[in-house]
Amino acid sequence: MARIVMKFGGTSVADLDRIRNVAQRVAREVRAAHEVAVVVSAMAGVTNQLVGWCQALSPLHDAREYDTVVATGEQVTTGLLAIALQEIGVEARSWQGWQIPIHTDRAHGKARIERIEGAELVRRMRGEGMDAPQVAVVAGFQGIGPDGRVTTLGRGGSDTSAVALAAAIGADRCDIYTDVDGVYTTDPRIVPGARKLDRISYEEMLELASVGAKVLQTRSVEMAMNHRVRVRVLSSFQDADETSGTLVVDEDEIVEKEIVSGIAFSRDEAKVTIRRVPDRPGIAAAIFGAMASENINVDMIVQNLSADGTTDMTFTVGKSDLPRARAALDAARPQIGYAEIETDANVAKVSVVGVGMRSHAGVANTMFRALADRAINIQVISTSEIKVSVLIAADYTELAVRALHTAYGLDAA
Amino acid sequence: MARIVMKFGGTSVADLDRIRNVAQRVAREVRAAHEVAVVVSAMAGVTNQLVGWCQALSPLHDAREYDTVVATGEQVTTGLLAIALQEIGVEARSWQGWQIPIHTDRAHGKARIERIEGAELVRRMRGEGMDAPQVAVVAGFQGIGPDGRVTTLGRGGSDTSAVALAAAIGADRCDIYTDVDGVYTTDPRIVPGARKLDRISYEEMLELASVGAKVLQTRSVEMAMNHRVRVRVLSSFQDADETSGTLVVDEDEIVEKEIVSGIAFSRDEAKVTIRRVPDRPGIAAAIFGAMASENINVDMIVQNLSADGTTDMTFTVGKSDLPRARAALDAARPQIGYAEIETDANVAKVSVVGVGMRSHAGVANTMFRALADRAINIQVISTSEIKVSVLIAADYTELAVRALHTAYGLDAA
């Protein structure tokens, strides 16, 4: 007997038939004597419609009212799934963020969960003082702020809700049902020989998630790592057993560590190069302060020294932030005093990720050699303890990913 | 300056353009320095879709989960209207039943409002301690039960929400915006010469509402009468001024009382006749006890004594309750001991309503004569202090209504 959180995304609850399927899947866990909480998203398409209405009424709409409107999507799903569970004989009760409550900060539209009061849910999941255990059907993506108003966590926030709930109620596992059957060594649409990983560490998952493997939301992985929540990613459209999917766990739980676990890529970034910046202290602070004050995230940063006492600064920003980044740099030109700005949105970031890098030399070199063999030019390099990322021309993305997948011995036998 | 509640039904907020129109209408009241609370229904069609989903998943769905699902319709409208108001420069904030809170009993799906805590809303509507007065946009049709779960008031409950809110915050008036421009002497689709009434008493409105004039929900009129809330019914699709629509007020406020204010009719009832019931004490209790235990409302009741020591009992029930009424009577036949049951769903109830009846004799006789002149047979008669109702064959409904409208001098000049 275990206590588990099951999370189903929008495509898994897209219509009444799929909600019935989810109910059957939940019922199987209940019949196996598990204590179950389910976290659900809005039915696919619903959130987009609600967001569209808010935007149509006012491009600069009040985030508090946006949250009030958008949070209804998950509320509908909780009630419908509770009804579907009851219909097949499973005790169930829906819970909105304000009812549990799931306390968040006041950052409407992108709130962070601060505290979940899970005791009453656990009491019901265990069936204490009741005729039978009761499945808790919890609205993902939402909470309640300090002012008593509904908050939402931002797109993809239901993963975070599920992990946070699992931490709050001391769940043995958090199963994230999605439209893929696990985490792969890379995107199987690009490398048909990509292998599903049975286990992956939080750190690796975090790097994979943040560089474009869109399986789990980054914040949910961070939260799982911080609270040591065992997360399993598996398909809501396939039969599952205890060994299905990919388990995201502490590095210590992975016995046979691969040097490289996966190859990730992202086409969502754009490159900015600032030519001939005076090479003096405070210049980086001036450039990235201009970005920060516009709330623009900067990713890869490289600085090259020139002979003439100036320097070239290259960095990447989200593609959608590029126009604002450009405008902010134009405005800051008097303070920074650069010669010119070049931008290139036609780039891709390709990353090699693996906890085994810590103990193995030559990982980066394998990457550079494999790319050189295909005549792929590396524009920017950045590294972390368990990751090497390069920026290349976007046209070479698939070629680079396939070459690296082979170079690191990841292709299926 | 006045404190007013404005209520908009589903057709008035059916799409974004109509929500913008509602915002303009609210803005006009705010600019006239009124303190404004707005009560809204779900966008037209939304509630039906949500109800349909619940029924499709389980015909006997849990009313608590039904309420959770269905209450989202109003929640969406509150957020969207608040955004639309802010967009045109009007301070506004949405409020769900649980936030105010609007306390109800635990009768999910048909809850009754018990108490509304309006102080915070009033403070904001007055703009106390704020930069500007804030319009309260309140979700109709919903509240929160004693167990902290969302409740709904049953179909049409938003009228009741509006009147209850008006009573709670001491509003000077409750304006109900709907798709008709007021209360008429009868249905203008049947009698083109029907006149709009400037004022009507609570008692008359109650009789008109309960006999089929579908302008205001019966419970909302009862509540208005109990709390002496001045209710105005007016069109959301026409320009309005202080004299638009029909004001529903205390009888004392109506100076020129008409003997008869309106002619109402309903085709929603069916007639049940039980032949040759033993004429002994307790027999009516046996029959109507059988109805009550099935939760079937009985309306008109007539008992005729026969010569042979038996009696015939005739009464009406809602058309949709007829099969269950029939079954209950079949089951109770051993106790009641009747000879046979006849039912007729092809009937209509036509009613003449007016507070002036109290002081004028001959009102009923005018009705009987007018119907007799058209050879319309009266099957059942029932009367109250301010109403005379007759049951006739449904085919004669329009003929009867027109004849009565003329007979009581209600036709427009």
PDB file of N, CA and C in Angstrom, chain A residues 3 25 33-34 66-67 81 100 119 121 144 208 217-218 261 266 288 315-316 326 341 365 367 377 380 390 413:
ATOM      1  N   ARG A   3       0.918   5.738  -0.811  1.00  0.00           N
ATOM      2  CA  ARG A   3       0.163   6.978  -1.000  1.00  0.00           C
ATOM      3  C   ARG A   3       0.679   7.630  -2.263  1.00  0.00           C
ATOM      4  N   ARG A  25      -8.437   4.457 -14.515  1.00  0.00           N
ATOM      5  CA  ARG A  25      -7.035   4.346 -14.127  1.00  0.00           C
ATOM      6  C   ARG A  25      -6.881   4.638 -12.627  1.00  0.00           C
ATOM      7  N   ALA A  33      -5.523  -0.772  -3.134  1.00  0.00           N
ATOM      8  CA  ALA A  33      -5.439  -0.319  -1.737  1.00  0.00           C
ATOM      9  C   ALA A  33      -4.489   0.861  -1.550  1.00  0.00           C
ATOM     10  N   HIS A  34      -4.207   1.598  -2.632  1.00  0.00           N
ATOM     11  CA  HIS A  34      -3.407   2.802  -2.501  1.00  0.00           C
ATOM     12  C   HIS A  34      -4.284   3.974  -2.043  1.00  0.00           C
ATOM     13  N   TYR A  66      -8.024  37.859 -14.422  1.00  0.00           N
ATOM     14  CA  TYR A  66      -7.566  36.774 -15.309  1.00  0.00           C
ATOM     15  C   TYR A  66      -7.557  35.448 -14.545  1.00  0.00           C
ATOM     16  N   ASP A  67      -7.001  35.460 -13.339  1.00  0.00           N
ATOM     17  CA  ASP A  67      -6.926  34.230 -12.546  1.00  0.00           C
ATOM     18  C   ASP A  67      -8.321  33.708 -12.197  1.00  0.00           C
ATOM     19  N   LEU A  81     -14.527  14.774 -12.947  1.00  0.00           N
ATOM     20  CA  LEU A  81     -13.814  13.537 -12.617  1.00  0.00           C
ATOM     21  C   LEU A  81     -14.360  12.925 -11.320  1.00  0.00           C
ATOM     22  N   ILE A 100      -8.551  23.776  -0.022  1.00  0.00           N
ATOM     23  CA  ILE A 100      -7.622  22.881   0.691  1.00  0.00           C
ATOM     24  C   ILE A 100      -7.002  23.541   1.918  1.00  0.00           C
ATOM     25  N   ALA A 119      -3.716  18.004   5.710  1.00  0.00           N
ATOM     26  CA  ALA A 119      -4.155  17.039   6.740  1.00  0.00           C
ATOM     27  C   ALA A 119      -5.556  16.485   6.460  1.00  0.00           C
ATOM     28  N   LEU A 121      -7.142  16.320   3.632  1.00  0.00           N
ATOM     29  CA  LEU A 121      -7.106  15.447   2.462  1.00  0.00           C
ATOM     30  C   LEU A 121      -6.602  14.053   2.836  1.00  0.00           C
ATOM     31  N   ILE A 144      -4.676  30.002  -3.558  1.00  0.00           N
ATOM     32  CA  ILE A 144      -5.317  31.201  -3.049  1.00  0.00           C
ATOM     33  C   ILE A 144      -4.239  32.103  -2.467  1.00  0.00           C
ATOM     34  N   LEU A 208      17.395  18.940 -18.736  1.00  0.00           N
ATOM     35  CA  LEU A 208      16.645  18.566 -19.934  1.00  0.00           C
ATOM     36  C   LEU A 208      15.387  19.422 -20.063  1.00  0.00           C
ATOM     37  N   GLN A 217       7.411  20.530 -16.359  1.00  0.00           N
ATOM     38  CA  GLN A 217       7.696  21.935 -16.129  1.00  0.00           C
ATOM     39  C   GLN A 217       8.898  22.080 -15.193  1.00  0.00           C
ATOM     40  N   THR A 218       9.809  23.002 -15.500  1.00  0.00           N
ATOM     41  CA  THR A 218      11.040  23.164 -14.727  1.00  0.00           C
ATOM     42  C   THR A 218      10.783  23.320 -13.231  1.00  0.00           C
ATOM     43  N   SER A 261      23.126  11.235 -20.338  1.00  0.00           N
ATOM     44  CA  SER A 261      21.779  10.656 -20.299  1.00  0.00           C
ATOM     45  C   SER A 261      20.929  11.073 -21.483  1.00  0.00           C
ATOM     46  N   SER A 266      16.809  23.334 -28.234  1.00  0.00           N
ATOM     47  CA  SER A 266      15.802  24.380 -28.151  1.00  0.00           C
ATOM     48  C   SER A 266      15.999  25.351 -29.289  1.00  0.00           C
ATOM     49  N   PHE A 288      23.378  43.791 -18.565  1.00  0.00           N
ATOM     50  CA  PHE A 288      22.380  42.824 -18.079  1.00  0.00           C
ATOM     51  C   PHE A 288      21.415  43.459 -17.089  1.00  0.00           C
ATOM     52  N   PHE A 315      25.206  37.052 -26.029  1.00  0.00           N
ATOM     53  CA  PHE A 315      24.337  36.315 -25.108  1.00  0.00           C
ATOM     54  C   PHE A 315      23.052  35.930 -25.835  1.00  0.00           C
ATOM     55  N   THR A 316      22.279  35.070 -25.204  1.00  0.00           N
ATOM     56  CA  THR A 316      21.014  34.665 -25.821  1.00  0.00           C
ATOM     57  C   THR A 316      19.851  35.079 -24.920  1.00  0.00           C
ATOM     58  N   ARG A 326      16.337  44.343 -27.828  1.00  0.00           N
ATOM     59  CA  ARG A 326      16.943  45.281 -28.778  1.00  0.00           C
ATOM     60  C   ARG A 326      16.621  46.733 -28.393  1.00  0.00           C
ATOM     61  N   ILE A 341      25.122  46.564 -32.610  1.00  0.00           N
ATOM     62  CA  ILE A 341      24.444  45.368 -32.117  1.00  0.00           C
ATOM     63  C   ILE A 341      24.099  44.490 -33.299  1.00  0.00           C
ATOM     64  N   ASN A 365      34.783  17.358 -25.202  1.00  0.00           N
ATOM     65  CA  ASN A 365      35.595  17.166 -26.396  1.00  0.00           C
ATOM     66  C   ASN A 365      34.920  16.231 -27.396  1.00  0.00           C
ATOM     67  N   MET A 367      31.827  15.998 -27.857  1.00  0.00           N
ATOM     68  CA  MET A 367      30.801  16.825 -28.494  1.00  0.00           C
ATOM     69  C   MET A 367      31.394  17.678 -29.603  1.00  0.00           C
ATOM     70  N   ASN A 377      29.409  24.624 -37.259  1.00  0.00           N
ATOM     71  CA  ASN A 377      30.143  25.664 -36.558  1.00  0.00           C
ATOM     72  C   ASN A 377      29.491  25.964 -35.195  1.00  0.00           C
ATOM     73  N   VAL A 380      28.549  29.658 -29.732  1.00  0.00           N
ATOM     74  CA  VAL A 380      28.695  29.963 -28.315  1.00  0.00           C
ATOM     75  C   VAL A 380      28.754  28.635 -27.575  1.00  0.00           C
ATOM     76  N   VAL A 390      25.817  24.125 -26.715  1.00  0.00           N
ATOM     77  CA  VAL A 390      26.406  24.931 -27.784  1.00  0.00           C
ATOM     78  C   VAL A 390      25.295  25.594 -28.573  1.00  0.00           C
ATOM     79  N   ALA A 413      20.063  -0.396 -29.332  1.00  0.00           N
ATOM     80  CA  ALA A 413      20.815  -1.491 -29.932  1.00  0.00           C
ATOM     81  C   ALA A 413      20.080  -2.030 -31.155  1.00  0.00           C
TER      82      ALA A 413
END
